[in-house]
CSV table of C-alpha atoms in Angstrom, one decimal:
chain,number,residue,atom,x,y,z
A,1,MET,CA,100.4,88.7,109.7
A,2,SER,CA,97.8,91.3,108.8
A,3,THR,CA,97.9,92.5,105.2
A,4,ALA,CA,97.5,96.0,106.7
A,5,LEU,CA,101.1,95.7,107.9
A,6,VAL,CA,102.6,93.9,104.9
A,7,PRO,CA,101.9,95.0,101.3
A,8,ARG,CA,100.6,92.4,98.9
A,9,ALA,CA,103.3,90.1,97.3
A,10,VAL,CA,104.3,90.9,93.8
A,11,ARG,CA,106.3,89.0,91.2
A,12,LEU,CA,108.9,90.5,88.8
A,13,GLY,CA,108.0,90.1,85.2
A,14,PRO,CA,109.9,89.6,81.9
A,15,GLN,CA,110.7,93.2,81.6
A,16,GLU,CA,112.4,93.3,85.0
A,17,GLU,CA,114.3,90.0,84.3
A,18,GLN,CA,115.5,91.3,80.9
A,19,LEU,CA,116.8,94.4,82.7
A,20,ARG,CA,118.5,92.1,85.3
A,21,ALA,CA,120.3,90.3,82.5
A,22,GLU,CA,121.6,93.6,81.2
A,23,VAL,CA,122.9,94.7,84.6
A,24,ARG,CA,124.6,91.4,85.2
A,25,ALA,CA,126.3,91.7,81.8
A,26,PHE,CA,127.5,95.2,82.7
A,27,VAL,CA,128.8,94.0,86.1
A,28,ALA,CA,130.7,91.1,84.4
A,29,GLU,CA,132.3,93.6,82.0
A,30,GLU,CA,133.3,95.9,84.8
A,31,LEU,CA,134.8,93.0,86.8
A,32,ALA,CA,136.7,91.7,83.8
A,33,ALA,CA,138.1,95.2,83.2
A,34,GLY,CA,139.2,95.4,86.8
A,35,THR,CA,137.3,98.6,87.5
A,36,PHE,CA,136.3,97.4,91.0
A,37,ARG,CA,136.7,94.6,93.4
A,38,PRO,CA,133.6,93.3,95.3
A,39,ARG,CA,133.3,94.7,98.8
A,40,SER,CA,131.0,94.2,101.7
A,41,ASP,CA,128.8,97.2,102.6
A,42,SER,CA,129.7,98.8,99.2
A,43,TRP,CA,126.7,101.2,99.3
A,44,LEU,CA,128.4,103.1,102.2
A,45,THR,CA,132.1,102.6,101.6
A,46,GLY,CA,132.4,102.2,97.8
A,47,TRP,CA,132.6,105.8,96.6
A,48,ASP,CA,133.5,105.8,92.8
A,49,GLU,CA,132.1,108.8,90.9
A,50,ALA,CA,133.3,107.4,87.5
A,51,PHE,CA,131.3,104.2,88.2
A,52,SER,CA,128.2,106.3,89.0
A,53,ARG,CA,128.6,108.2,85.8
A,54,ARG,CA,128.7,105.0,83.8
A,55,LEU,CA,125.5,103.9,85.5
A,56,GLY,CA,124.0,107.3,84.6
A,57,GLU,CA,125.0,106.9,81.0
A,58,ARG,CA,123.0,103.6,80.9
A,59,GLY,CA,119.9,105.2,82.4
A,60,TRP,CA,120.2,103.3,85.6
A,61,LEU,CA,120.1,106.3,87.9
A,62,GLY,CA,117.1,108.6,88.4
A,63,MET,CA,115.1,105.7,86.9
A,64,THR,CA,111.8,106.8,88.5
A,65,VAL,CA,112.4,110.5,87.8
A,66,PRO,CA,110.3,112.0,85.0
A,67,ARG,CA,112.0,112.6,81.7
A,68,ALA,CA,111.3,116.3,82.1
A,69,TYR,CA,113.8,116.4,84.9
A,70,GLY,CA,116.4,114.2,83.2
A,71,GLY,CA,115.1,110.9,84.5
A,72,HIS,CA,113.7,107.8,82.7
A,73,ASP,CA,110.1,107.3,83.8
A,74,ARG,CA,110.7,103.7,84.8
A,75,THR,CA,109.1,101.9,87.7
A,76,ALA,CA,110.3,101.4,91.3
A,77,LEU,CA,110.6,97.6,90.6
A,78,GLU,CA,112.9,98.2,87.7
A,79,ARG,CA,115.1,100.4,89.9
A,80,TYR,CA,114.9,97.7,92.5
A,81,VAL,CA,116.4,95.1,90.1
A,82,VAL,CA,119.3,97.4,89.2
A,83,THR,CA,120.2,98.2,92.8
A,84,GLU,CA,119.8,94.6,93.8
A,85,GLU,CA,122.2,93.3,91.2
A,86,LEU,CA,124.8,96.0,92.0
A,87,LEU,CA,124.7,95.3,95.7
A,88,ALA,CA,124.9,91.6,95.2
A,89,ALA,CA,128.0,92.1,93.2
A,90,GLY,CA,129.5,94.4,95.9
A,91,ALA,CA,129.8,97.2,93.3
A,92,PRO,CA,131.0,100.7,94.4
A,93,VAL,CA,127.6,102.6,94.5
A,94,ALA,CA,128.1,104.9,97.5
A,95,ALA,CA,128.7,108.1,95.5
A,96,HIS,CA,125.1,108.3,94.1
A,97,TRP,CA,123.4,106.1,96.7
A,98,ILE,CA,121.7,108.8,98.9
A,99,ALA,CA,120.8,111.1,96.0
A,100,ASP,CA,119.3,108.3,93.9
A,101,ARG,CA,117.5,106.5,96.7
A,102,GLN,CA,116.2,109.3,98.9
A,103,THR,CA,116.9,112.8,97.7
A,104,ALA,CA,115.3,112.4,94.2
A,105,PRO,CA,112.0,111.1,95.6
A,106,ALA,CA,112.0,113.9,98.2
A,107,LEU,CA,112.7,116.6,95.6
A,108,LEU,CA,109.9,115.3,93.4
A,109,HIS,CA,107.4,115.2,96.3
A,110,PHE,CA,108.3,118.4,98.2
A,111,GLY,CA,110.9,120.4,96.1
A,112,THR,CA,110.4,123.7,94.5
A,113,GLU,CA,110.7,123.9,90.7
A,114,ALA,CA,114.1,125.6,91.2
A,115,LEU,CA,115.3,122.6,93.3
A,116,LYS,CA,114.0,120.1,90.8
A,117,THR,CA,115.7,121.7,87.8
A,118,ARG,CA,118.9,122.4,89.7
A,119,TYR,CA,119.5,118.9,91.1
A,120,LEU,CA,117.5,116.1,89.5
A,121,PRO,CA,119.2,116.1,86.0
A,122,GLY,CA,122.6,115.8,87.8
A,123,ILE,CA,121.3,113.0,90.1
A,124,ALA,CA,120.1,111.0,87.0
A,125,ALA,CA,123.4,111.6,85.2
A,126,GLY,CA,125.5,110.4,88.2
A,127,THR,CA,127.2,113.7,88.6
A,128,CYS,CA,125.4,115.2,91.6
A,129,PHE,CA,125.7,113.7,95.0
A,130,PHE,CA,123.9,114.2,98.3
A,131,ALA,CA,124.2,113.5,102.0
A,132,ILE,CA,121.6,113.4,104.8
A,133,GLY,CA,121.5,115.9,107.7
A,134,LEU,CA,119.3,114.3,110.3
A,135,SER,CA,121.4,113.0,113.2
A,136,GLU,CA,122.8,115.4,115.8
A,137,PRO,CA,125.4,115.1,118.7
A,138,ASP,CA,124.0,113.5,121.9
A,139,ALA,CA,120.6,112.8,120.3
A,140,GLY,CA,121.0,109.1,119.5
A,141,SER,CA,118.1,107.9,117.3
A,142,ASP,CA,115.8,110.7,118.7
A,143,LEU,CA,115.2,112.7,115.5
A,144,ALA,CA,112.9,115.1,117.4
A,145,ALA,CA,115.8,116.2,119.6
A,146,VAL,CA,116.9,118.5,116.8
A,147,ARG,CA,118.9,121.6,118.0
A,148,THR,CA,119.9,123.0,114.7
A,149,ARG,CA,118.1,126.3,114.4
A,150,ALA,CA,116.7,128.0,111.3
A,151,VAL,CA,116.1,131.8,111.7
A,152,ARG,CA,114.1,133.8,109.2
A,153,ALA,CA,116.2,136.3,107.2
A,154,GLU,CA,115.5,138.5,104.2
A,155,GLY,CA,115.0,136.3,101.2
A,156,GLY,CA,115.7,133.1,103.1
A,157,TRP,CA,116.8,131.4,106.3
A,158,ARG,CA,120.0,131.3,108.4
A,159,LEU,CA,120.9,127.9,109.8
A,160,THR,CA,123.2,127.2,112.8
A,161,GLY,CA,123.9,123.8,114.3
A,162,THR,CA,125.8,120.5,114.0
A,163,LYS,CA,125.0,117.3,112.1
A,164,VAL,CA,126.9,114.0,112.6
A,165,TRP,CA,127.3,110.7,110.9
A,166,THR,CA,126.7,112.4,107.5
A,167,SER,CA,128.0,109.8,105.1
A,168,GLY,CA,130.0,111.2,102.2
A,169,ALA,CA,129.5,114.8,103.1
A,170,HIS,CA,133.2,115.5,102.3
A,171,HIS,CA,132.4,114.5,98.6
A,172,ALA,CA,128.8,115.4,98.2
A,173,HIS,CA,127.4,118.7,96.7
A,174,ALA,CA,124.5,119.3,99.1
A,175,PHE,CA,122.5,117.7,101.9
A,176,ALA,CA,119.0,117.9,103.2
A,177,VAL,CA,118.9,119.3,106.7
A,178,LEU,CA,116.1,119.0,109.4
A,179,ALA,CA,116.1,122.1,111.6
A,180,ARG,CA,113.9,123.8,114.1
A,181,SER,CA,112.3,126.9,112.4
A,182,SER,CA,109.9,127.7,115.3
A,183,PRO,CA,109.4,126.7,118.9
A,184,ALA,CA,107.7,123.4,119.6
A,185,GLU,CA,103.9,123.6,120.3
A,186,GLY,CA,103.7,122.5,124.0
A,187,ARG,CA,105.2,119.1,124.4
A,188,ASP,CA,104.9,118.2,120.7
A,189,ARG,CA,108.6,118.3,119.8
A,190,LYS,CA,107.8,117.2,116.3
A,191,SER,CA,106.1,120.5,115.5
A,192,GLY,CA,108.1,123.5,114.3
A,193,LEU,CA,110.6,121.5,112.3
A,194,SER,CA,111.4,122.2,108.6
A,195,GLN,CA,113.7,120.9,105.9
A,196,PHE,CA,116.3,122.8,103.9
A,197,VAL,CA,118.6,121.9,101.0
A,198,VAL,CA,122.1,123.2,101.9
A,199,ASP,CA,124.9,123.6,99.4
A,200,LEU,CA,127.9,122.0,101.2
A,201,ARG,CA,130.2,124.6,99.7
A,202,SER,CA,128.3,127.5,101.2
A,203,PRO,CA,130.1,130.0,103.4
A,204,GLY,CA,129.8,129.0,107.1
A,205,VAL,CA,129.8,125.2,106.4
A,206,THR,CA,132.7,123.2,108.0
A,207,ILE,CA,133.1,119.5,107.4
A,208,ARG,CA,135.2,117.4,109.8
A,209,PRO,CA,135.9,113.7,109.4
A,210,ILE,CA,134.7,111.0,111.8
A,211,ARG,CA,137.1,108.2,111.2
A,212,LEU,CA,136.6,104.5,111.7
A,213,ILE,CA,139.0,102.6,114.0
A,214,ASN,CA,141.1,101.7,110.9
A,215,GLY,CA,141.3,105.3,109.8
A,216,ALA,CA,138.8,105.0,107.0
A,217,HIS,CA,136.8,108.2,106.3
A,218,HIS,CA,133.1,107.7,105.4
A,219,PHE,CA,131.3,109.7,108.1
A,220,ASN,CA,131.5,113.4,108.9
A,221,GLU,CA,130.5,116.1,111.4
A,222,VAL,CA,129.0,119.0,109.5
A,223,VAL,CA,128.9,122.3,111.3
A,224,LEU,CA,126.6,125.1,110.1
A,225,ASP,CA,127.5,128.6,111.3
A,226,ASP,CA,124.9,131.1,110.3
A,227,VAL,CA,124.6,129.5,106.8
A,228,PHE,CA,122.2,131.4,104.5
A,229,VAL,CA,119.7,129.3,102.6
A,230,PRO,CA,117.5,131.1,100.1
A,231,ASP,CA,113.8,130.5,100.0
A,232,GLU,CA,113.9,128.4,96.9
A,233,MET,CA,116.1,125.9,98.8
A,234,VAL,CA,113.4,125.2,101.4
A,235,LEU,CA,112.3,121.6,101.0
A,236,GLY,CA,108.5,121.4,101.2
A,237,VAL,CA,106.4,123.4,103.7
A,238,ILE,CA,107.8,125.3,106.7
A,239,GLY,CA,106.8,123.5,109.9
A,240,GLN,CA,106.1,120.2,108.1
A,241,GLY,CA,109.6,118.9,108.3
A,242,TRP,CA,108.9,116.0,110.6
A,243,ASN,CA,106.1,114.5,108.5
A,244,GLN,CA,108.2,115.0,105.3
A,245,ALA,CA,111.4,113.5,106.8
A,246,THR,CA,109.6,110.5,108.2
A,247,SER,CA,107.7,109.8,105.0
A,248,GLU,CA,111.1,109.5,103.3
A,249,LEU,CA,112.3,106.8,105.7
A,250,ALA,CA,110.3,104.1,103.9
A,251,PHE,CA,112.7,104.5,101.0
A,252,GLU,CA,115.7,104.4,103.4
A,253,ARG,CA,114.7,101.4,105.4
A,254,SER,CA,113.2,99.0,102.9
A,255,GLY,CA,115.6,98.6,100.1
A,256,PRO,CA,117.9,95.7,99.2
A,257,GLU,CA,120.8,97.4,101.0
A,258,ARG,CA,119.2,96.4,104.3
A,259,TYR,CA,119.9,92.7,103.7
A,260,LEU,CA,122.6,92.6,101.0
A,261,SER,CA,125.5,94.5,102.7
A,262,THR,CA,127.2,91.1,103.4
A,263,PHE,CA,125.8,89.2,100.4
A,264,PRO,CA,129.3,89.2,98.7
A,265,LEU,CA,130.6,87.6,101.8
A,266,LEU,CA,127.8,85.0,101.7
A,267,THR,CA,128.7,84.3,98.0
A,268,ALA,CA,132.3,83.8,98.9
A,269,LEU,CA,131.4,81.6,101.8
A,270,VAL,CA,129.3,79.3,99.6
A,271,GLY,CA,132.3,79.0,97.2
A,272,ALA,CA,134.7,78.2,100.0
A,273,LEU,CA,132.4,75.4,101.3
A,274,ALA,CA,131.4,74.0,98.0
A,275,ASP,CA,134.2,71.4,97.9
A,276,ALA,CA,134.2,70.7,101.6
A,277,GLY,CA,130.6,69.6,101.6
A,278,THR,CA,130.1,71.1,105.1
A,279,GLY,CA,127.9,73.8,106.5
A,280,ARG,CA,125.1,73.1,104.0
A,281,ALA,CA,122.3,73.2,106.6
A,282,GLU,CA,123.5,76.6,108.0
A,283,LEU,CA,123.9,78.0,104.4
A,284,GLY,CA,120.5,76.7,103.6
A,285,ARG,CA,119.0,78.6,106.5
A,286,LEU,CA,120.8,81.8,105.6
A,287,VAL,CA,119.8,81.7,101.9
A,288,SER,CA,116.2,80.9,102.7
A,289,ARG,CA,116.0,83.9,105.0
A,290,VAL,CA,117.6,86.1,102.4
A,291,TRP,CA,114.9,85.0,100.0
A,292,THR,CA,112.1,85.7,102.5
A,293,VAL,CA,113.4,89.3,103.4
A,294,ARG,CA,113.8,89.9,99.6
A,295,ARG,CA,110.2,89.1,99.0
A,296,LEU,CA,109.1,91.5,101.6
A,297,SER,CA,111.5,94.2,100.4
A,298,ILE,CA,110.1,93.8,96.8
A,299,SER,CA,106.6,94.1,98.0
A,300,VAL,CA,107.5,97.4,99.7
A,301,ALA,CA,109.1,98.7,96.5
A,302,ALA,CA,105.8,97.9,94.7
A,303,ALA,CA,103.8,99.7,97.3
A,304,LEU,CA,106.0,102.8,97.0
A,305,ASP,CA,105.4,102.6,93.3
A,306,ARG,CA,101.6,102.7,94.0
A,307,GLY,CA,102.1,105.8,96.1
A,308,GLU,CA,101.6,104.1,99.4
A,309,VAL,CA,103.8,104.8,102.5
A,310,PRO,CA,104.4,101.3,104.0
A,311,GLU,CA,106.5,102.5,106.9
A,312,VAL,CA,105.7,99.4,109.1
A,313,ALA,CA,106.7,96.9,106.4
A,314,ALA,CA,109.8,99.0,105.8
A,315,ALA,CA,110.7,98.8,109.5
A,316,LEU,CA,110.3,95.0,109.3
A,317,VAL,CA,112.7,94.8,106.3
A,318,LYS,CA,115.3,96.9,108.2
A,319,ASP,CA,115.1,94.9,111.4
A,320,LEU,CA,115.0,91.4,109.9
A,321,GLY,CA,117.5,92.2,107.1
A,322,THR,CA,120.2,93.9,109.2
A,323,ARG,CA,120.2,91.1,111.8
A,324,LEU,CA,120.6,88.6,109.0
A,325,GLU,CA,123.6,90.5,107.6
A,326,GLN,CA,125.3,90.2,111.0
A,327,GLU,CA,124.5,86.4,111.2
A,328,ILE,CA,126.1,85.9,107.9
A,329,ILE,CA,129.3,87.2,109.4
A,330,ASP,CA,129.0,84.9,112.4
A,331,ALA,CA,128.5,81.9,110.0
A,332,ALA,CA,131.6,82.8,108.0
A,333,ARG,CA,133.7,83.0,111.2
A,334,LEU,CA,132.4,79.6,112.4
A,335,LEU,CA,132.4,77.6,109.1
A,336,VAL,CA,135.7,78.5,107.5
A,337,ASP,CA,139.2,78.8,108.8
A,338,ALA,CA,139.8,82.4,107.5
A,339,ARG,CA,140.9,85.4,109.5
A,340,PRO,CA,139.6,88.9,108.6
A,341,ASP,CA,142.4,90.6,106.7
A,342,PRO,CA,141.9,94.3,106.0
A,343,GLY,CA,145.2,94.3,104.1
A,344,ALA,CA,144.0,91.7,101.6
A,345,THR,CA,143.1,93.0,98.1
A,346,ASP,CA,140.1,90.7,97.7
A,347,GLY,CA,138.7,87.3,98.6
A,348,LEU,CA,136.9,86.0,101.7
A,349,PRO,CA,139.5,87.4,104.2
A,350,ARG,CA,139.0,91.0,102.8
A,351,LEU,CA,135.2,90.7,102.5
A,352,LEU,CA,135.1,89.3,106.1
A,353,ALA,CA,137.3,92.2,107.4
A,354,ASP,CA,135.1,94.8,105.7
A,355,ALA,CA,132.0,93.2,107.1
A,356,VAL,CA,133.3,92.9,110.7
A,357,LEU,CA,134.4,96.5,110.6
A,358,MET,CA,131.1,97.9,109.5
A,359,SER,CA,128.7,95.5,111.2
A,360,PRO,CA,128.2,97.5,114.4
A,361,GLY,CA,126.4,100.1,112.3
A,362,PHE,CA,124.0,97.7,110.5
A,363,THR,CA,121.3,97.8,113.1
A,364,LEU,CA,121.9,101.5,114.0
A,365,ARG,CA,121.8,103.4,110.7
A,366,GLY,CA,118.4,104.4,109.3
A,367,GLY,CA,116.9,104.2,112.8
A,368,THR,CA,118.0,101.6,115.5
A,369,ASN,CA,116.2,98.3,115.4
A,370,GLU,CA,114.8,98.9,118.9
A,371,ILE,CA,113.0,102.0,117.6
A,372,LEU,CA,111.7,100.2,114.6
A,373,ARG,CA,110.3,97.4,116.7
A,374,GLY,CA,108.4,100.1,118.5
A,375,VAL,CA,107.0,101.2,115.2
A,376,VAL,CA,105.8,97.7,114.4
A,377,ALA,CA,104.4,97.2,117.9
A,378,ARG,CA,102.3,100.3,117.8
A,379,ALA,CA,100.9,99.3,114.4
A,380,MET,CA,99.9,95.9,115.9
A,381,GLY,CA,98.2,97.6,118.8
A,382,MET,CA,100.8,96.3,121.3
A,383,ARG,CA,101.9,99.7,122.6
């Protein structure tokens, strides 16, 4: 494949491996203390604010944020190592996930000084949490179908509209909203869009749960009814919201969460088959694919660190990784005699139940895989 589509490969050095050992020791201490039980898809479902604060105290949140804003001036690869180890362990990282992964880089690139000083120190400390306000009712994966309106007012803007599938909005402090601030120019629906940071406790904000089939509450519908947003809460340039929002998607689509959601299940599966001596060929295929996607994901992290925007490679990570996550579930159901049990406290039946419940969303969230294949096809000149 062309190197124009895939960033150059990189290797992690002694500094990253030392950090990895520190994170593994921390995870072992937490498991021994019983502070969490490994879960599949923990970056969406494992909301634990105390755990996030302990990560913040160790300097493992806001790692790439400058010290001037409460961060730690570390590299994207160092952050990658921390997130990789936490996900592989099935640790509860949902509380800080959006803020650390996506909001902090967006604030650094596009935020006003007021936004940076207000939110970045809390994000790095693990005390300030964010959600994402992109998806809307009846729009599917079509981000340009935004109907939320932003109308100019004295000293700011007034927002009206509805966002859906906003993970963690019922706990989070704020979310970044994509809204239409002026009519589209002709047939260019991507024009006239802007981004705003909205305090989720503002007057006019209503948050309603969208529950899963088992009653679990991770997703929300957020209704904005003439919500006032002051000028200093505008994210970036008015009218440039589309370019800003899509430039952030490389962070969202390329990280280790796109292939490690079911890694705790794979680990349990390897343990269950260790004595039986069966399933080795299938396990070998799965592990080799995990390793391959991981190499691509690390190369994207390094490219982001260089200031590049590898959106095509990020789309590949998301497509290949999320399909692999689902195939790990299929392998577990074929290779071991274990039924998914959402009532189990831990072990393979519980990991399998969590994975089966959440798996329909793997290829949808962050942009459907069909849309992402279109991104790759266009880059290859096939569309």
